[in-house]
XYZ file of C-alpha atoms in Angstrom:
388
model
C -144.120 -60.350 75.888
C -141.108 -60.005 77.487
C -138.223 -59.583 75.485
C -135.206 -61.552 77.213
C -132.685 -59.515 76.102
C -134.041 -56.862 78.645
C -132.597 -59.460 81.479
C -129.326 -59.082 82.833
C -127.140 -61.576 81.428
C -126.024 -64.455 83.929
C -122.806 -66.138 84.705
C -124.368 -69.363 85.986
C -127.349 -69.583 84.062
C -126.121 -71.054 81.233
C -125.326 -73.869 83.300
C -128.127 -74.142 85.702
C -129.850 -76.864 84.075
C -131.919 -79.697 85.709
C -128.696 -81.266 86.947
C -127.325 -78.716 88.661
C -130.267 -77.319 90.489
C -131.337 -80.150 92.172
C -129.598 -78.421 95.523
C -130.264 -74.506 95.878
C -128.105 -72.676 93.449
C -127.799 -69.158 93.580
C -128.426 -67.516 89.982
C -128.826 -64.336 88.326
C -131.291 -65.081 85.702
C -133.892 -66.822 86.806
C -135.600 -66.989 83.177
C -133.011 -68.430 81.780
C -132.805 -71.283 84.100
C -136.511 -71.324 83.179
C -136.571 -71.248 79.664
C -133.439 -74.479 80.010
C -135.802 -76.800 82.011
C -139.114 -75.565 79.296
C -136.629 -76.205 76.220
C -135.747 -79.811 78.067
C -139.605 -80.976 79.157
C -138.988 -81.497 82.261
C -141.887 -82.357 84.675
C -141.267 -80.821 88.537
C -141.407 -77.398 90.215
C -139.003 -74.516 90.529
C -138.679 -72.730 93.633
C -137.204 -69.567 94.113
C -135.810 -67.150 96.187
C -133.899 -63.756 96.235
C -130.889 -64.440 97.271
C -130.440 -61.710 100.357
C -134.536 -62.489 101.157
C -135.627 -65.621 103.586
C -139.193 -65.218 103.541
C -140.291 -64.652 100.057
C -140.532 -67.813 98.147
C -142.332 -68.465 94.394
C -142.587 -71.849 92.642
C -143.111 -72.506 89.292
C -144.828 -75.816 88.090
C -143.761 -77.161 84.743
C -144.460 -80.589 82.655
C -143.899 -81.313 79.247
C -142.721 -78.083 78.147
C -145.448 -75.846 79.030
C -146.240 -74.207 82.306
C -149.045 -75.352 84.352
C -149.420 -72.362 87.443
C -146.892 -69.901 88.986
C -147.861 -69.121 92.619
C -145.982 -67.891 95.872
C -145.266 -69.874 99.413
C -146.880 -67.052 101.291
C -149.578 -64.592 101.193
C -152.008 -66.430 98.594
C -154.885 -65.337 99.974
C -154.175 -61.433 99.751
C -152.574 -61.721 96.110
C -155.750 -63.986 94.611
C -157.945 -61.327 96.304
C -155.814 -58.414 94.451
C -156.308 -60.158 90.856
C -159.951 -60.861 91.477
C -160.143 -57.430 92.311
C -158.542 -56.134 89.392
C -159.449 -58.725 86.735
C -163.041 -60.505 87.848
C -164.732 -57.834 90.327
C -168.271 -59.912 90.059
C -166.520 -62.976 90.876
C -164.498 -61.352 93.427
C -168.235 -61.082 95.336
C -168.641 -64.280 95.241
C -165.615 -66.144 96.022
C -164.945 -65.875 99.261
C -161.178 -66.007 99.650
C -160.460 -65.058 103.453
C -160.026 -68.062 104.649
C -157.859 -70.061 101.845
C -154.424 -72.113 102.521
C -153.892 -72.309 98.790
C -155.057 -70.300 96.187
C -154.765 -73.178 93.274
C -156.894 -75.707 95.778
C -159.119 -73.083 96.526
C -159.886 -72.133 93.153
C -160.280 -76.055 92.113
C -163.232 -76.467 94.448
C -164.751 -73.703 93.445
C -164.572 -74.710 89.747
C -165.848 -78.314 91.552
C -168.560 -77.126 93.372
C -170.039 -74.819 90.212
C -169.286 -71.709 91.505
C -166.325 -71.221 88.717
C -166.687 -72.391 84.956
C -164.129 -74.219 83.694
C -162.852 -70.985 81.456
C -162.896 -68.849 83.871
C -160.823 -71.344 86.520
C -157.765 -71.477 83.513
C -158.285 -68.004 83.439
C -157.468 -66.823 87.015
C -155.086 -70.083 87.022
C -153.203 -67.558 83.891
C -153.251 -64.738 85.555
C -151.924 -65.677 89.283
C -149.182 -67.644 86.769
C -148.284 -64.211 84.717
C -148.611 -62.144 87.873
C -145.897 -63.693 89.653
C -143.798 -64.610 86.718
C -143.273 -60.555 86.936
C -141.675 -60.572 90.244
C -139.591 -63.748 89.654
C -138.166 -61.863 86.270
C -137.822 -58.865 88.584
C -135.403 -60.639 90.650
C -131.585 -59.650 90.022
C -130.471 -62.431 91.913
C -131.930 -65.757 93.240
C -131.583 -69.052 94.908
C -133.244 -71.888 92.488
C -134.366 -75.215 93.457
C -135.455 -77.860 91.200
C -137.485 -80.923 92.282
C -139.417 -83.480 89.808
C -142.424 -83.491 91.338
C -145.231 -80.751 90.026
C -147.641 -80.807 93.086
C -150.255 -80.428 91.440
C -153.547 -82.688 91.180
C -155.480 -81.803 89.186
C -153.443 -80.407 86.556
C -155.613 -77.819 84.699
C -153.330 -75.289 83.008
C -150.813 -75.839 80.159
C -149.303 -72.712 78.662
C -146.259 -72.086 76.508
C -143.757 -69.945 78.721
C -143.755 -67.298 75.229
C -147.369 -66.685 76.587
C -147.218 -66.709 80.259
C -144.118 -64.375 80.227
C -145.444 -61.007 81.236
C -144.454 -57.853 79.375
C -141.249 -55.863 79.959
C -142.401 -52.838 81.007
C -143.605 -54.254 84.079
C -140.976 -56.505 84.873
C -138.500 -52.933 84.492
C -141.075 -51.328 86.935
C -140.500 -54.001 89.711
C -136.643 -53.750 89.072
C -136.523 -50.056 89.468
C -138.452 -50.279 92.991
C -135.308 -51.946 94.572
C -134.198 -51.665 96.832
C -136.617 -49.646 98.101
C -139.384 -52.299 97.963
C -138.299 -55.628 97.453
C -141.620 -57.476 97.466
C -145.593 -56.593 96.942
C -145.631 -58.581 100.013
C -144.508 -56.294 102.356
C -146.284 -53.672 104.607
C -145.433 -50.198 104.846
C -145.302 -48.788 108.394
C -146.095 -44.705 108.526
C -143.433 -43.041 110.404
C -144.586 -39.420 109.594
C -148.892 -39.002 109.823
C -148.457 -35.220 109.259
C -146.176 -34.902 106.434
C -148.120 -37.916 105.071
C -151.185 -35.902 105.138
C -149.783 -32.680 103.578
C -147.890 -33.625 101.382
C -147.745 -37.076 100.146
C -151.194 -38.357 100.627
C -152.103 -37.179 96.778
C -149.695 -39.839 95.144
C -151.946 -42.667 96.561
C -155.124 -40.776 95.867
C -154.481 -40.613 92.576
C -153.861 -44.048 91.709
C -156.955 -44.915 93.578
C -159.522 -46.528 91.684
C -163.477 -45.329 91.310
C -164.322 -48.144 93.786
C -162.086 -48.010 96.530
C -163.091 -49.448 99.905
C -160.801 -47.177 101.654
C -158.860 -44.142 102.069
C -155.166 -44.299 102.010
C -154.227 -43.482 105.222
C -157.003 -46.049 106.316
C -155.053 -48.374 104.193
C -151.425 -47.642 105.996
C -153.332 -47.792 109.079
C -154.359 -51.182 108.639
C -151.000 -52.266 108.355
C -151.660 -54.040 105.180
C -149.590 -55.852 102.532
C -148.897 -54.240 98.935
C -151.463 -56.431 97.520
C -154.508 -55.961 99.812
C -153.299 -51.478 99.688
C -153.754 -51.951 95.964
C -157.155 -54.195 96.403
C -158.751 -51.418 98.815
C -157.850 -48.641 96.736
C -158.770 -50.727 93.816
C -155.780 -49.698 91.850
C -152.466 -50.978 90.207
C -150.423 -52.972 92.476
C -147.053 -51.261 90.240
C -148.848 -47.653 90.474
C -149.511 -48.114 94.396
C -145.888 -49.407 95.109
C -144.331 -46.787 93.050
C -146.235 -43.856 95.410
C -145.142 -45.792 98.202
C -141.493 -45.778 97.089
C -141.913 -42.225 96.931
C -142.646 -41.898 100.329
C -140.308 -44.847 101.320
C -137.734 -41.816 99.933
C -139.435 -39.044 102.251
C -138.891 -41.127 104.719
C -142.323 -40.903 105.997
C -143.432 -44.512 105.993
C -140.536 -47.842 106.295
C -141.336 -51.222 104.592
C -141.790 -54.225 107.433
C -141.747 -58.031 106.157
C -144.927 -59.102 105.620
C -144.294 -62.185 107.967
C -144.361 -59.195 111.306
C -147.786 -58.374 110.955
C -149.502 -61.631 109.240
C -147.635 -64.280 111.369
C -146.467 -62.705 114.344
C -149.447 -60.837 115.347
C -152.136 -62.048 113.755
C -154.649 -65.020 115.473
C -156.530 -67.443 113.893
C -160.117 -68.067 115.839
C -162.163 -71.183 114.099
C -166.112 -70.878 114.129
C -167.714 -74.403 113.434
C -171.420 -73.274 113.047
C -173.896 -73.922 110.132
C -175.751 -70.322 110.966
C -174.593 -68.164 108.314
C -175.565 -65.322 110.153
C -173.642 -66.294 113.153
C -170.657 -66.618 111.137
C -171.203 -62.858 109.821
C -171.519 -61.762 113.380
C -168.533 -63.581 114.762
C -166.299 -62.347 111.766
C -167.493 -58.494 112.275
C -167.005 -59.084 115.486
C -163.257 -60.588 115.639
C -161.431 -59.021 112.296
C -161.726 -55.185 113.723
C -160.102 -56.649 116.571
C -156.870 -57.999 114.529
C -157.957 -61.671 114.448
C -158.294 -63.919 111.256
C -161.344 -65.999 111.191
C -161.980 -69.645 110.097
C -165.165 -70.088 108.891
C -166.511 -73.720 108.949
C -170.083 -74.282 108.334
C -170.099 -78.088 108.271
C -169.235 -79.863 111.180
C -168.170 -83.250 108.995
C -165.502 -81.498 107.277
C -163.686 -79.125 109.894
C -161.275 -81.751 111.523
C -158.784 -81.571 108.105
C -158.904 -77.553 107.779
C -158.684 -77.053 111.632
C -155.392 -79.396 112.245
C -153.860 -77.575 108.829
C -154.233 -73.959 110.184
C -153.946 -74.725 113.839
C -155.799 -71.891 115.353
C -155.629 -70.741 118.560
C -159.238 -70.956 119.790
C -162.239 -72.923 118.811
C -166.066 -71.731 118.316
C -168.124 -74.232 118.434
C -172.278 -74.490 118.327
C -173.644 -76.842 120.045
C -176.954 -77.709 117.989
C -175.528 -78.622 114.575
C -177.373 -81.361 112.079
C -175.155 -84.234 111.209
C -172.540 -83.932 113.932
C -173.591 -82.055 117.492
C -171.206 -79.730 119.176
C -170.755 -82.166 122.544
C -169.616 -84.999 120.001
C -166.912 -83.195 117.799
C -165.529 -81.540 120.710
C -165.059 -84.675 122.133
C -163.273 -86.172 118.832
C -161.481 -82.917 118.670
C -160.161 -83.750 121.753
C -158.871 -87.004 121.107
C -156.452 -85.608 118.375
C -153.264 -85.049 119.321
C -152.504 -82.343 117.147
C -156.046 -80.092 118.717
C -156.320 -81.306 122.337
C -154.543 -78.553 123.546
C -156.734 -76.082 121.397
C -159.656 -74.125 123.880
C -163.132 -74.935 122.717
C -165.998 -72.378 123.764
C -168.876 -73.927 123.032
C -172.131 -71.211 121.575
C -175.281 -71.984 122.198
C -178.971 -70.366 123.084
C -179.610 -73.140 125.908
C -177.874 -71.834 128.968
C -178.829 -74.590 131.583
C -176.412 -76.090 134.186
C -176.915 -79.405 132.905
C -175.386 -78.104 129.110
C -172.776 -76.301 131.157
C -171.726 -79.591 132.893
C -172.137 -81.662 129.631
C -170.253 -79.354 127.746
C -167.269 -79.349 130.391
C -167.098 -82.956 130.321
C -166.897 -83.385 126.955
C -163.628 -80.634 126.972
C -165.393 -77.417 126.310
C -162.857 -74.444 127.743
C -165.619 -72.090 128.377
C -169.191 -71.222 127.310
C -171.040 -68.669 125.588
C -175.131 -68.236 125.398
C -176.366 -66.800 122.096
C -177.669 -63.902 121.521
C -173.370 -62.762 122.430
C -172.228 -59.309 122.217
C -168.688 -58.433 121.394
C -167.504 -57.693 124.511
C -168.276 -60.721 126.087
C -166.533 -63.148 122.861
C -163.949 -60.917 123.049
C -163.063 -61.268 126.558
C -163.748 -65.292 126.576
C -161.253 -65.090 123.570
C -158.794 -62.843 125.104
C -158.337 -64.981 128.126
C -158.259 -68.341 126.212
C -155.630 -66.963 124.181
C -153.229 -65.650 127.548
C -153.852 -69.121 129.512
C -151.944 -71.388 126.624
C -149.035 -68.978 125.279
């Protein structure tokens, strides 16, 4: 465990109880303000933020003394995939977290639907907790908020802080990165391929683990996050962004935001389908291209997940059971939040009357299965330049 008296002392945190964190207060211990609102039982959630950092924000739900889940604003998806990775590889096979908004909702239904036991939901629930409890400690100064409201439903973790607190030595690695890297979030750019190459490469190569998807300059490449590096070289996200620091020194790759790459740049393209095997084609076919992909398989249940992450073109199959394609086009066009959202309707009939249907229904464009890449990619591609 962590032993507190490794933590820089602070001059407000004595004071930074409930009542005076209520509006964001900058800090310099953010355990301590912590360990105040355990010690007092309140019920809510602590937000916080470094101080000199806008986009990096980490909550911390409490009730009754205890700590029910740590977890971060942004980026859930890539650090859940980075502790399944690490922690639970054969679950990490079956959980299929590419498309998630929230890690503790995602994880909820899957403990719902059977695909996680109980145990092994307050396990992960632990670990995300633990795993970010190490960069809050890392911290050395932050903006608190306190509200008394925990946000959580169900409520399925209950540990004493003593045990969620992670150990020192890691916390002391995190410190010592800064300010070189000030969050696992971010994404190192290379600057320098050749000097990378002869020189540096090894650092990453040996913290690489004996199943690693990738090579590390395929990982740079990618423009990936310190999480998903460490989850396709399957190694230690600490060992990974203490080579990178290195090379941050050589100056032979920069750290970007992760916000550049993920928000900025990256699309979101729903596919409403119930073919598995379409889905698998449109996903090979759209993430080498840069594009995140939605998955939906039932057409019943896409209207909540499609208004929540907005994308920026629809895929829709015509011939679904339930729900056909003409008739939830038609109510996604009678939303006000998706109206303006293309539609390109998939499907192996390709007769003028379906064409017309389709088009009166809303449909943007439409594509005949069996599709090659080209031809999605171009619909998509044009879709996308007609409403920015």
């Amino acid at each position: 465990m962590i032993n507190t008296s490794d933590q820089a002392s602070s001059s407000a945190s004595a004071t930074a109880t409930t009542s005076t964190i209520r509006q964001p207060t900058v800090i310099s211990s953010p355990l301590e303000a912590l360990q105040n609102i355990v010690q007092r039982k309140v019920s809510g959630r602590l937000t916080i933020r470094e101080a000199d950092a806008e986009t990096v924000l980490w909550r911390i739900h409490t009730g009754d003394g205890h700590i029910h889940f740590a977890s971060c604003s942004h980026g859930q998806r890539e650090r859940l995939a980075y502790i399944l990775q690490r922690n639970e590889p054969q679950l990490a096979k079956r959980l299929r977290v590419e498309t998630i908004s929230s890690d503790y909702e995602f994880l909820c239904q899957s403990w719902q639907a059977g695909i996680l036991t109980l145990p092994q939901l307050r396990k992960l629930l632990y670990l995300l907790t633990r795993e970010a409890l190490i960069h809050i400690m890392a911290l050395p100064q932050a903006t608190l908020l306190f509200e008394r409201s925990t946000g959580l439903d169900p409520i399925l973790l209950s540990v004493p802080l003593q045990e969620a607190l992670p150990l020192s030595y890691q916390v002391r690695g995190w410190q010592q990165l800064k300010p070189h890297i000030s969050s696992p979030f971010q994404r190192p750019h290379l600057l320098a391929r050749e000097q990378f190459a002869r020189r540096l490469e090894g650092k990453l190569r040996l913290a690489r683990g004996p199943d690693a998807a990738q090579t590390p300059l395929q990982a740079l490449d990618a423009q990936l996050c310190i999480y998903e590096i460490a989850s396709k070289l399957d190694a230690d996200l600490l060992r990974v962004a203490s080579a990178l620091r290195d090379l941050v020194q050589a100056d032979i790759i920069k750290m970007e935001p992760f916000t550049q790459s993920n928000q900025s740049q990256q699309l979101t393209i729903a596919c409403i389908d119930d073919s598995l095997t379409i889905q698998r084609k449109v996903r090979l076919m759209l993430e080498g291209e840069g594009y995140r992909v939605l998955s939906l398989t039932n057409p019943l249940q896409a209207l909540m997940p499609l208004m929540r992450e907005k994308p920026a073109v629809v895929l829709m199959d015509i011939s679904m059971p339930d729900l056909d394609g003409y008739e939830l086009c038609r109510m996604l066009k009678q939303s006000s939040a998706l109206r303006q959202t293309p539609i390109v309707m998939l499907t192996g009939r390709d007769g003028l009357v379906d064409r017309s249907r389709a088009r009166l229904v809303g449909a943007s464009d439409y594509i005949t299965k069996p599709f090659d890449a080209k031809t999605l990619l171009d619909v998509i591609s044009k879709l996308v330049q007609t409403t920015r």
